[in-house]
Structure formats: structure tokens, C-alpha cells
Amino acid sequence: MSKVALITGGSRGIGAATALYLAAKGYNICINYKSNTDAAAQVLAQVKSYGVQAISVKADVSKESDVMRLFQEIDQDLGALTHLVNNVGVLFPQSRVEDLTALRINSILTTNVTSYFLCCREAIKRMSTQHGGKGGAIVNVSSAASRLGAPHEYIDYAASKGAIDTLTTGLSLEVASENIRVNCVRPGFIHTDMHADGGEPDRINRVKENIPLQRGGQPSEVASAIAYLLDDEASYITGTFIDLAGGK
Ligand code: NAP
């Protein structure tokens, strides 16, 4: 059976590294992204160099209509989805809770949480044996922030990742008998553009002495854990979490 993987937010950072890692293992790939078409085109070209089928789809996965179109394009161009990496995530400039607005909190929640639910919903419709599918695997990308809380930085973001941990636990139990495994990775301090969005591009350098392994992680180090959880090598693993935060 050919493997078809969707990586949301697959144009940069951890998502791009995961798309390349999975392509090297022979998965057909859909790279989703929001706006950076050049970055998506570059990753798509690299993915295709592995000889797999691949598409990129510009879609804001916090919007239900965009998610529906994204999955329709995958159905048409690659066939039914077998593997989902829910990876999209945003954060906003570092702030204390008393300075947060409803607009910001809701924006974080729709992008980091609603999108994961919507993509899980559409994936299950294609994977579940109850819907005529053959099964599949989902990996949600949470964060060490769900355990640590991100005080003085972005508790709204940390709370959105707490929701992803709960989604993982609940959904893994809900669909286990339908041959779908649902697992989660919780990275922390990974070298990507995300820290600049939080207003501190050099954040990892500031905190690295407090990381037991004394350094930030590379996107490829997260990609390999995601690929393991998706793969049949992890066939008896569901509802579990891999923490990738250098010992934090
Ligand atoms: P990143 O480098 O900032 O890349 C974000 C990706 O998400 C880009 O491909 C971006 O597309 C896409 N994206 C953002 N909003 C989107 C939307 N509404 N619809 C579709 N695509 C959207 O992020 P990253 O650091 O690799 O983070 C990936 C995941 O790991 C996130 O869930 C994040 O919370 C988690 N994480 C990261 C770290 C870390 O230290 N970096 C630590 C813990 C957890 P465009 O290119 O079009 O903007």
C-alpha cells in the first residue's frame, strides 16, 4: 500500500525537515503552508528529488473551508491519506497574561488547536476501518511548553499545546480499534524561525545553559522521532509522547 503523508506547516522548520525525512523513506508527500510560497516550492523540489509523488497546497488550516480543500486536493492528486503530521504552530511576542487580548488568545487557539482537530477529523474519515479505510497513523506536534507553562513568555501558546496533549490521549483511545495510532512529540528549543516570531530570535542562546544537553535541537532531530512514530516500527505504540527538549 502506498503511503500518503500530509505535513501541515511543512514549508519551514520542523515540518520541512519531516517532509524530507519521510520522502527519503518513500512516502508520497503533501506539504501544506500558509503564505511563504517560495519556501514551499524549495522544499517541494527537494522532496521530489527522492522520486516520490509530492504536492504543495497553500491553505490556512485554521479555516474549515481551507482544510476541506486541502484534503480534496490530496484525494485527487495523491490518493487517500494514510499518515498525518499535525505540525502547524504559531506564537506571538513574549508577554505576561495580564497583557493578553482575546484576539490574540483566540488566534493562537484556532491555529494551534482547531486546525489539529479539523485535520484529525478529515484524516480519520479516510483512515478509519469504520469508514472503509485501512488504518493509519497521526503524530501531533505539541511542545515542552505544555509541561513547563512558558511563564513570562507565552502561556497562551503553552496552553494551546496542553490541549494537543489531551487531544492525543483522547483520540488515541477513540480510534485505536479502527487501526489508527495517534502519538505526540513535544519538542523544545529547536533552531527554527519561530523564536523570531516570539520577538527573540536568539532565545536558544539565552537559555541553552539551562538545557541539560547544553544546546538547542535541530529540526531533523524532531523529524526522526516523528517518522519513527508514524512508521510500522512503532506498530504497538499509541497515545504516547516523545519529549525532545535536551533533557528539560
Ligand atoms: P516555523 O519554523 O515557524 O514554521 C511554521 C510553519 O507553519 C510554516 O511552514 C508556516 O507556513 C506554517 N503555518 C503557520 N500557520 C499556518 C496556518 N494557519 N496554516 C498553514 N500553515 C501554517 O515553526 P517550527 O518551529 O518548525 O514549529 C513547528 C511545530 O513545532 C509547531 O507546532 C511548534 O509549536 C512546535 N514547536 C516548535 C519548537 C521550536 O523550538 N521551534 C518547540 C516546541 C514546539 P508559511 O511558511 O507559509 O508561513
Short mmCIF file of N, CA and C and ligand atoms in Angstrom, two decimals, residues 9-14 32-36 59-61 87-90 111 116 141-143 157 161 187-190 192-195, ligand 1:
data_model
loop_
_atom_site.label_atom_id
_atom_site.label_comp_id
_atom_site.label_asym_id
_atom_site.label_seq_id
_atom_site.Cartn_x
_atom_site.Cartn_y
_atom_site.Cartn_z
N GLY A 9 2.04 22.85 7.82
CA GLY A 9 3.20 23.69 8.12
C GLY A 9 4.49 23.02 7.68
N GLY A 10 4.46 22.43 6.48
CA GLY A 10 5.61 21.65 6.02
C GLY A 10 6.62 22.44 5.21
N SER A 11 6.46 23.75 5.15
CA SER A 11 7.34 24.53 4.28
C SER A 11 8.59 25.05 4.97
N ARG A 12 8.61 25.02 6.31
CA ARG A 12 9.77 25.56 7.03
C ARG A 12 10.00 24.74 8.30
N GLY A 13 11.14 24.91 8.93
CA GLY A 13 11.42 24.38 10.26
C GLY A 13 11.22 22.87 10.39
N ILE A 14 10.57 22.48 11.47
CA ILE A 14 10.38 21.05 11.78
C ILE A 14 9.56 20.37 10.69
N ASN A 32 1.82 21.28 3.28
CA ASN A 32 0.88 22.40 3.44
C ASN A 32 1.63 23.60 4.00
N TYR A 33 1.20 24.79 3.60
CA TYR A 33 1.79 26.02 4.14
C TYR A 33 0.74 27.11 4.08
N LYS A 34 1.06 28.26 4.72
CA LYS A 34 0.07 29.33 4.78
C LYS A 34 0.33 30.42 3.74
N SER A 35 1.57 30.90 3.66
CA SER A 35 1.79 32.06 2.79
C SER A 35 3.13 32.08 2.06
N ASN A 36 4.15 31.41 2.61
CA ASN A 36 5.50 31.54 2.05
C ASN A 36 5.68 30.55 0.87
N ALA A 59 -2.87 26.58 2.19
CA ALA A 59 -4.16 26.54 2.87
C ALA A 59 -3.96 26.96 4.32
N ASP A 60 -4.81 27.83 4.81
CA ASP A 60 -4.78 28.22 6.21
C ASP A 60 -5.60 27.19 6.99
N VAL A 61 -4.90 26.29 7.68
CA VAL A 61 -5.60 25.15 8.30
C VAL A 61 -6.41 25.53 9.54
N ASN A 87 1.45 19.69 12.44
CA ASN A 87 2.68 20.37 12.86
C ASN A 87 2.55 21.89 12.94
N VAL A 88 1.50 22.45 12.33
CA VAL A 88 1.36 23.91 12.34
C VAL A 88 1.41 24.45 13.76
N GLY A 89 2.10 25.56 13.93
CA GLY A 89 2.08 26.19 15.25
C GLY A 89 2.58 27.61 15.14
N VAL A 90 1.93 28.50 15.88
CA VAL A 90 2.37 29.89 15.91
C VAL A 90 2.46 30.36 17.35
N THR A 111 -5.37 28.53 15.38
CA THR A 111 -4.27 27.98 14.57
C THR A 111 -3.66 26.74 15.21
N TYR A 116 -5.73 21.32 14.36
CA TYR A 116 -5.37 19.92 14.63
C TYR A 116 -6.63 19.05 14.66
N VAL A 141 2.27 17.51 16.83
CA VAL A 141 3.46 18.21 17.33
C VAL A 141 3.00 19.17 18.43
N SER A 142 3.29 18.81 19.65
CA SER A 142 2.98 19.65 20.82
C SER A 142 4.25 20.44 21.16
N SER A 143 4.54 20.60 22.42
CA SER A 143 5.73 21.35 22.83
C SER A 143 6.05 21.04 24.28
N TYR A 157 0.32 30.19 24.30
CA TYR A 157 0.89 29.15 23.42
C TYR A 157 1.03 27.83 24.18
N LYS A 161 -0.79 24.03 23.55
CA LYS A 161 -0.10 22.75 23.42
C LYS A 161 -0.59 21.74 24.46
N PRO A 187 8.66 18.83 21.31
CA PRO A 187 9.98 19.44 21.21
C PRO A 187 10.10 20.67 22.11
N GLY A 188 11.35 21.10 22.27
CA GLY A 188 11.60 22.39 22.93
C GLY A 188 12.91 22.93 22.40
N PHE A 189 13.05 24.22 22.25
CA PHE A 189 14.36 24.84 21.93
C PHE A 189 14.96 24.31 20.63
N ILE A 190 14.15 24.29 19.58
CA ILE A 190 14.62 23.81 18.28
C ILE A 190 14.97 25.01 17.39
N THR A 192 14.64 27.09 14.72
CA THR A 192 13.75 27.43 13.60
C THR A 192 13.45 28.93 13.69
N ASP A 193 12.65 29.40 12.72
CA ASP A 193 12.28 30.83 12.68
C ASP A 193 11.31 31.22 13.79
N MET A 194 10.73 30.22 14.46
CA MET A 194 9.64 30.50 15.38
C MET A 194 10.03 31.47 16.51
N HIS A 195 11.28 31.38 16.97
CA HIS A 195 11.69 32.21 18.10
C HIS A 195 11.69 33.69 17.73
P1 NAP B 1 8.18 27.59 11.91
O1 NAP B 1 9.62 27.37 11.52
O2 NAP B 1 7.75 28.93 12.38
O3 NAP B 1 7.26 27.12 10.67
C1 NAP B 1 5.87 27.23 10.79
C2 NAP B 1 5.22 26.52 9.61
O4 NAP B 1 3.80 26.55 9.82
C3 NAP B 1 5.46 27.21 8.29
O5 NAP B 1 5.51 26.21 7.28
C4 NAP B 1 4.19 28.07 8.12
O6 NAP B 1 3.85 28.37 6.76
C5 NAP B 1 3.17 27.14 8.70
N1 NAP B 1 1.92 27.79 9.15
C6 NAP B 1 1.76 28.70 10.13
N2 NAP B 1 0.45 28.99 10.28
C7 NAP B 1 -0.22 28.24 9.38
C8 NAP B 1 -1.59 28.08 9.04
N3 NAP B 1 -2.55 28.77 9.69
N4 NAP B 1 -1.93 27.23 8.04
C9 NAP B 1 -0.97 26.52 7.39
N5 NAP B 1 0.34 26.61 7.66
C10 NAP B 1 0.71 27.47 8.65
O7 NAP B 1 7.74 26.56 13.07
P2 NAP B 1 8.56 25.38 13.79
O8 NAP B 1 9.43 25.99 14.82
O9 NAP B 1 9.11 24.44 12.79
O10 NAP B 1 7.36 24.69 14.60
C11 NAP B 1 6.67 23.55 14.10
C12 NAP B 1 5.86 22.98 15.26
O11 NAP B 1 6.75 22.64 16.32
C13 NAP B 1 4.84 23.95 15.85
O12 NAP B 1 3.67 23.27 16.20
C14 NAP B 1 5.53 24.46 17.09
O13 NAP B 1 4.62 24.89 18.06
C15 NAP B 1 6.30 23.23 17.51
N6 NAP B 1 7.43 23.50 18.39
C16 NAP B 1 8.49 24.22 17.96
C17 NAP B 1 9.54 24.46 18.84
C18 NAP B 1 10.78 25.23 18.47
O14 NAP B 1 11.63 25.46 19.34
N7 NAP B 1 10.92 25.66 17.23
C19 NAP B 1 9.48 23.97 20.16
C20 NAP B 1 8.38 23.25 20.54
C21 NAP B 1 7.36 23.01 19.65
P3 NAP B 1 4.50 29.66 5.99
O15 NAP B 1 5.90 29.28 5.65
O16 NAP B 1 3.65 29.85 4.80
O17 NAP B 1 4.44 30.80 6.96
#
